[in-house]
Structures are given as structure tokens and as C-alpha cells.
PDB file of C-alpha atoms in Angstrom:
ATOM      1  CA  MET T  12      -0.152   0.110  -0.175  1.00 74.00           C
ATOM      2  CA  LYS T  13       2.839   2.197   0.724  1.00 91.00           C
ATOM      3  CA  ALA T  14       4.639   1.833  -2.380  1.00 95.00           C
ATOM      4  CA  GLY T  15       1.245   2.609  -4.177  1.00 95.00           C
ATOM      5  CA  VAL T  16       0.594   5.681  -2.759  1.00 97.00           C
ATOM      6  CA  PHE T  17       4.035   6.867  -3.457  1.00 97.00           C
ATOM      7  CA  ILE T  18       3.918   5.671  -7.243  1.00 98.00           C
ATOM      8  CA  ALA T  19       0.559   7.868  -7.013  1.00 98.00           C
ATOM      9  CA  ILE T  20       2.129  10.940  -5.558  1.00 98.00           C
ATOM     10  CA  LEU T  21       5.686  10.496  -7.787  1.00 98.00           C
ATOM     11  CA  PRO T  22       4.684  12.716 -10.721  1.00 99.00           C
ATOM     12  CA  TYR T  23       3.558  15.578  -8.361  1.00 98.00           C
ATOM     13  CA  LEU T  24       6.900  15.422  -6.556  1.00 98.00           C
ATOM     14  CA  VAL T  25       8.526  15.627  -9.670  1.00 99.00           C
ATOM     15  CA  ALA T  26       6.545  18.798 -10.497  1.00 98.00           C
ATOM     16  CA  LEU T  27       7.187  20.253  -7.265  1.00 99.00           C
ATOM     17  CA  LEU T  28      11.064  19.423  -7.298  1.00 99.00           C
ATOM     18  CA  LEU T  29      11.126  21.163 -11.024  1.00 98.00           C
ATOM     19  CA  PHE T  30       8.895  24.035 -10.001  1.00 98.00           C
ATOM     20  CA  TYR T  31      11.191  25.106  -7.020  1.00 98.00           C
ATOM     21  CA  SER T  32      14.388  23.951  -9.041  1.00 98.00           C
ATOM     22  CA  LEU T  33      13.285  26.335 -11.727  1.00 98.00           C
ATOM     23  CA  ALA T  34      12.946  29.112  -9.144  1.00 97.00           C
ATOM     24  CA  ILE T  35      16.433  28.320  -7.507  1.00 97.00           C
ATOM     25  CA  HIS T  36      17.914  28.323 -11.056  1.00 97.00           C
ATOM     26  CA  MET T  37      15.906  31.463 -12.339  1.00 96.00           C
ATOM     27  CA  HIS T  38      17.037  33.465  -8.997  1.00 96.00           C
ATOM     28  CA  GLN T  39      20.895  32.543  -9.152  1.00 97.00           C
ATOM     29  CA  SER T  40      20.926  33.138 -13.196  1.00 95.00           C
ATOM     30  CA  LEU T  41      19.153  36.543 -13.160  1.00 94.00           C
ATOM     31  CA  ASP T  42      20.585  37.694  -9.611  1.00 94.00           C
ATOM     32  CA  GLY T  43      17.043  37.992  -8.576  1.00 93.00           C
ATOM     33  CA  TRP T  44      13.169  37.613 -10.181  1.00 92.00           C
ATOM     34  CA  PRO T  45      12.403  38.719 -13.628  1.00 90.00           C
ATOM     35  CA  GLU T  46      11.460  42.357 -14.094  1.00 85.00           C
ATOM     36  CA  ARG T  47       9.185  41.288 -16.995  1.00 85.00           C
ATOM     37  CA  ILE T  48       6.907  38.773 -18.252  1.00 87.00           C
ATOM     38  CA  GLY T  49       8.535  36.440 -20.452  1.00 89.00           C
ATOM     39  CA  THR T  50      11.716  34.763 -21.237  1.00 90.00           C
ATOM     40  CA  ASP T  51      13.479  37.510 -22.956  1.00 88.00           C
ATOM     41  CA  GLY T  52      17.262  37.643 -22.051  1.00 87.00           C
ATOM     42  CA  PHE T  53      17.000  34.296 -20.185  1.00 93.00           C
ATOM     43  CA  PRO T  54      20.475  31.896 -20.529  1.00 96.00           C
ATOM     44  CA  SER T  55      19.770  28.959 -22.735  1.00 97.00           C
ATOM     45  CA  ALA T  56      19.884  26.794 -19.689  1.00 97.00           C
ATOM     46  CA  LEU T  57      17.381  28.661 -17.530  1.00 97.00           C
ATOM     47  CA  LEU T  58      15.182  28.688 -20.844  1.00 96.00           C
ATOM     48  CA  MET T  59      15.353  24.796 -21.643  1.00 98.00           C
ATOM     49  CA  HIS T  60      14.602  24.211 -17.798  1.00 97.00           C
ATOM     50  CA  ALA T  61      11.482  26.469 -17.965  1.00 96.00           C
ATOM     51  CA  LYS T  62      10.353  24.689 -20.996  1.00 97.00           C
ATOM     52  CA  ILE T  63      10.521  21.509 -19.631  1.00 98.00           C
ATOM     53  CA  GLN T  64       9.109  22.482 -16.064  1.00 98.00           C
ATOM     54  CA  GLY T  65       6.143  24.107 -17.928  1.00 96.00           C
ATOM     55  CA  ALA T  66       5.544  21.186 -20.359  1.00 98.00           C
ATOM     56  CA  TYR T  67       5.673  18.814 -17.675  1.00 99.00           C
ATOM     57  CA  ILE T  68       3.118  20.354 -15.521  1.00 98.00           C
ATOM     58  CA  THR T  69       1.245  20.943 -18.372  1.00 97.00           C
ATOM     59  CA  TYR T  70       0.868  17.588 -19.319  1.00 98.00           C
ATOM     60  CA  LEU T  71       0.575  16.158 -16.065  1.00 98.00           C
ATOM     61  CA  SER T  72      -2.167  18.477 -15.245  1.00 98.00           C
ATOM     62  CA  LEU T  73      -4.349  17.579 -18.456  1.00 98.00           C
ATOM     63  CA  PHE T  74      -3.581  13.698 -17.976  1.00 98.00           C
ATOM     64  CA  THR T  75      -4.799  14.146 -14.333  1.00 98.00           C
ATOM     65  CA  VAL T  76      -7.790  16.329 -15.195  1.00 98.00           C
ATOM     66  CA  PHE T  77      -8.955  14.508 -18.140  1.00 98.00           C
ATOM     67  CA  VAL T  78      -7.476  10.818 -18.059  1.00 98.00           C
ATOM     68  CA  VAL T  79      -7.627   9.941 -14.434  1.00 98.00           C
ATOM     69  CA  PRO T  80     -11.216  10.238 -13.602  1.00 98.00           C
ATOM     70  CA  LEU T  81     -12.000   7.987 -16.773  1.00 98.00           C
ATOM     71  CA  ILE T  82      -9.276   5.322 -15.170  1.00 98.00           C
ATOM     72  CA  ILE T  83     -10.868   5.346 -11.753  1.00 98.00           C
ATOM     73  CA  LEU T  84     -14.421   5.084 -13.567  1.00 98.00           C
ATOM     74  CA  VAL T  85     -12.850   1.934 -15.233  1.00 98.00           C
ATOM     75  CA  CYS T  86     -11.440   0.608 -12.282  1.00 98.00           C
ATOM     76  CA  LEU T  87     -14.946   1.330 -10.096  1.00 98.00           C
ATOM     77  CA  ILE T  88     -16.515  -0.927 -12.717  1.00 98.00           C
ATOM     78  CA  ILE T  89     -14.298  -3.989 -13.190  1.00 97.00           C
ATOM     79  CA  SER T  90     -14.516  -5.723  -9.652  1.00 97.00           C
ATOM     80  CA  ARG T  91     -10.924  -7.195 -10.315  1.00 98.00           C
ATOM     81  CA  TRP T  92      -9.295  -3.626 -10.389  1.00 97.00           C
ATOM     82  CA  ARG T  93     -11.249  -1.633  -7.718  1.00 97.00           C
ATOM     83  CA  TYR T  94      -8.617  -2.062  -5.500  1.00 96.00           C
ATOM     84  CA  LEU T  95      -6.563   0.250  -7.540  1.00 97.00           C
ATOM     85  CA  ALA T  96      -8.999   3.074  -7.905  1.00 98.00           C
ATOM     86  CA  ILE T  97      -7.682   4.406  -4.386  1.00 98.00           C
ATOM     87  CA  TYR T  98      -4.361   5.109  -5.903  1.00 98.00           C
ATOM     88  CA  PHE T  99      -5.802   6.995  -8.857  1.00 98.00           C
ATOM     89  CA  VAL T 100      -7.885   8.980  -6.304  1.00 98.00           C
ATOM     90  CA  VAL T 101      -4.649   9.874  -4.672  1.00 98.00           C
ATOM     91  CA  HIS T 102      -3.109  10.924  -7.671  1.00 98.00           C
ATOM     92  CA  LEU T 103      -6.084  12.990  -8.279  1.00 98.00           C
ATOM     93  CA  VAL T 104      -6.136  14.818  -5.008  1.00 98.00           C
ATOM     94  CA  SER T 105      -2.444  15.373  -5.152  1.00 98.00           C
ATOM     95  CA  LEU T 106      -2.946  18.057  -8.016  1.00 98.00           C
ATOM     96  CA  PRO T 107      -4.702  20.829  -5.698  1.00 98.00           C
ATOM     97  CA  VAL T 108      -2.136  19.740  -2.802  1.00 98.00           C
ATOM     98  CA  CYS T 109       0.896  20.428  -5.722  1.00 98.00           C
ATOM     99  CA  PHE T 110      -0.985  23.827  -6.601  1.00 97.00           C
ATOM    100  CA  GLY T 111      -1.285  24.763  -3.002  1.00 98.00           C
ATOM    101  CA  LEU T 112       2.281  24.040  -2.164  1.00 98.00           C
ATOM    102  CA  MET T 113       3.630  26.059  -5.018  1.00 98.00           C
ATOM    103  CA  GLN T 114       1.598  28.947  -3.542  1.00 97.00           C
ATOM    104  CA  LEU T 115       4.419  29.045  -1.121  1.00 98.00           C
ATOM    105  CA  ALA T 116       6.996  29.934  -3.602  1.00 97.00           C
ATOM    106  CA  PRO T 117       8.398  33.668  -3.613  1.00 96.00           C
ATOM    107  CA  GLU T 118       6.122  36.513  -4.839  1.00 94.00           C
ATOM    108  CA  GLY T 119       8.177  37.573  -7.774  1.00 93.00           C
ATOM    109  CA  TYR T 120       8.846  34.141  -9.065  1.00 95.00           C
ATOM    110  CA  LEU T 121       5.067  33.275  -8.611  1.00 94.00           C
ATOM    111  CA  TYR T 122       4.012  36.310 -10.563  1.00 92.00           C
ATOM    112  CA  TRP T 123       6.356  35.547 -13.664  1.00 93.00           C
ATOM    113  CA  TRP T 124       5.152  31.714 -13.384  1.00 92.00           C
ATOM    114  CA  TRP T 125       1.531  32.518 -13.567  1.00 88.00           C
ATOM    115  CA  ASP T 126       1.936  34.917 -16.701  1.00 78.00           C
TER     116      ASP T 126
END
């Protein structure tokens, strides 16, 4: 059970790792937070990091919102798979928890990230 829960939340742990590592990378590369929205003037490594992080969180969120509920439904319909539904529910609940933990980031970074 513990391994299943860990596997269910692992994608969002990776998302948080990418999110906060980008914040650290950005603060160190730019000597502070960006003064304007966008990626103009970003070093290539920081730009690549931002693209990877943005794509990962986008695809993970879309998968969680649109695919995971269908998987849960299938697991509940097929009696042999019912025990798996809890792990997908844990994954689904991890989305708002992850976005809540992202709100703890510095304001300058959040302002840039949300735009």
C-alpha cells in the first residue's frame, strides 16, 4: 500500500521538484526575479529548464484532469481492479495539493510563473 501511494504521488513530487528547482535556477541566473513577463534575456540553460518544467506540469495536469477520472471509473466498474481506484484517487487529490504547495514560492517568481 505504501509503495502504491508513493507511486501515485511521485509525478507531483517531480512537478514540485521541477518548479522549485526552476525558482532557484532563475534566482541565481538572473540575480533575482525577472523584472518583466516572458523569457527575453534568459540564458539558454534557464530557458530549457523553464520549457521542460512548463511542459511537464501542463501535460501532467491535463492527464490528471481528463484521463485519471476515466481510469477511476473503469477501475470501479471492473471488480478485479477496484482496489486500484484508491491510488488514482490519491493521484487526483495530489493536483490541488501540489498547486497549493506551489503558492509558497516567492511572490516575484509566482508573478512570472503564472503569466
